[in-house]
C-alpha cells in the first residue's frame, strides 16, 4: 500500500482545539463511556513536565489527523538512583485514518527526537499487542513496577539506547496530571459537539481486563 502523505510537526497554539477534538474522536467510548483524554491534553500543555518538542501532530492535506504527547516522569531505581524518563500519551489518530501506519510513524519519529534530546526511556500504559510492534517490552522484563510496587500487564517500556536503565528495576512514578478530575472533564466537554455515550463496548471490556492485570512482587 502507498504510504499516506503525512507531515509530522510540532503542534502550534492555533491547532489546539482541532487536536483536542481529534483526541476526543479517537478515544470516545474506547476505554470508558465518553473519554477524558481531550481534557487531559488541554491541561497537560501548561504543565512544567510537558515536553513541547515531543508534542507532534500528523497533518494530511491541512487536516490534523494524529497527535502524540509526552511528559517527564521518573523511575525510583532499586539502586537508589532516580532516572528521569518519559511517559507517552495520549496518542491518537482520527478513526477514519487509523490502521494506515500514522500511529507507528508518530511513535518512531518522536522516539528518535527523544533519543536525540538525551532521554533514556519511554514508558506507557497501553495494549501490549500494539506497542510490542514498536519496540516496547513489558516493564516487568526490566523489573519496573508501578508506584505502588506491582507488576502491571499494561505497563510497557522502550529504552532509547541499550542499557539506558542500567538493568536496575524500580518503581515508576507518572505525573499526577494523568489522574483526571472527571467533573472538570464534564465541564470542558460542553465546548465540543454532542456525542452519544456507549457503555460495554468490546474495547472497554478488553481495557477493563487489561487494567486489572496486576501482580505483586514476589
Ligand atoms: C492506537 C492508535 C494511536 C494507533 O494508530 P494507527 O495509526 O491506527 O496505528 P498504525 O496504523 O500504526 O497500526 C495499526 C495496527 O495496530 C492495531 N492496533 C491499533 N490499536 C490497537 C490496540 N489497542 N491493540 C492492538 N492492536 C491495535 C490495528 O489493528 C492495526 O493492525 P493492522 O495493521 O494489523 O491492521 C489509534 O488506533 C487510536 O487513536 N486509537 C484510539 C486511541 C487509543 O487507543 N490510543 C492509545 C492509548 S494507549
XYZ file of C-alpha atoms and ligand atoms in Angstrom, residues 22-23 25-28 30-31 37 65-67 88-95 97-107 124-131 133-134 156 203 206-207 210, ligand 1:
94
model
C -9.301 14.711 17.199
C -8.185 13.179 20.505
C -12.947 11.488 18.439
C -10.269 8.790 18.770
C -10.871 7.993 22.435
C -14.628 8.454 22.624
C -12.977 3.448 23.519
C -11.686 2.716 27.025
C -8.135 12.468 27.080
C -5.240 13.508 11.812
C -2.908 12.405 14.614
C -1.256 13.609 17.806
C 3.883 8.628 26.444
C 0.302 9.655 25.893
C -2.279 10.331 24.938
C -1.590 9.154 21.384
C -4.468 9.345 18.961
C -5.299 9.010 15.288
C -8.668 10.069 13.844
C -10.776 6.898 13.463
C -7.301 7.475 9.366
C -6.441 4.570 11.678
C -4.561 1.449 10.509
C -2.704 3.421 7.831
C 0.571 3.461 9.753
C 0.215 7.009 11.153
C 0.393 5.934 14.805
C 3.532 3.917 14.083
C 5.159 6.798 12.246
C 4.428 9.202 15.107
C 5.955 6.719 17.567
C 3.296 3.922 28.913
C 0.195 2.055 29.937
C -1.457 0.585 26.883
C -2.212 -2.503 24.859
C 0.914 -4.701 24.549
C -0.407 -6.112 21.238
C 0.070 -2.693 19.664
C 3.154 -1.324 21.385
C 5.246 -3.787 17.352
C 7.038 -0.534 18.080
C 5.485 -1.135 28.960
C -12.697 -2.281 23.638
C -10.712 -5.510 26.977
C -9.406 -2.437 28.787
C -6.025 -5.429 30.962
C -3.694 3.364 18.890
C -3.669 4.294 17.684
C -2.993 5.609 18.054
C -2.842 3.605 16.596
O -2.778 4.464 15.474
P -2.872 3.859 13.990
O -2.468 4.919 13.040
O -4.198 3.230 13.795
O -1.736 2.740 14.099
P -0.941 2.002 12.965
O -1.608 2.220 11.638
O 0.482 2.338 13.098
O -1.128 0.491 13.391
C -2.397 -0.066 13.229
C -2.398 -1.515 13.649
O -2.361 -1.582 15.066
C -3.512 -2.252 15.530
N -3.961 -1.613 16.759
C -4.349 -0.349 16.947
N -4.705 -0.178 18.238
C -4.518 -1.351 18.849
C -4.702 -1.820 20.152
N -5.155 -1.024 21.140
N -4.400 -3.111 20.423
C -3.932 -3.925 19.479
N -3.745 -3.548 18.200
C -4.036 -2.287 17.904
C -4.549 -2.106 14.436
O -5.490 -3.150 14.492
C -3.674 -2.189 13.204
O -3.380 -3.514 12.905
P -3.184 -3.998 11.377
O -2.004 -3.205 10.862
O -2.893 -5.455 11.525
O -4.438 -3.645 10.699
C -5.085 4.546 17.118
O -5.653 3.327 16.760
C -6.007 5.283 18.081
O -6.060 6.503 18.083
N -6.776 4.526 18.884
C -7.721 5.120 19.831
C -6.989 5.809 20.957
C -6.001 4.864 21.634
O -6.302 3.717 21.903
N -4.792 5.380 21.920
C -3.756 4.620 22.573
C -3.911 4.698 24.044
S -2.710 3.738 24.895
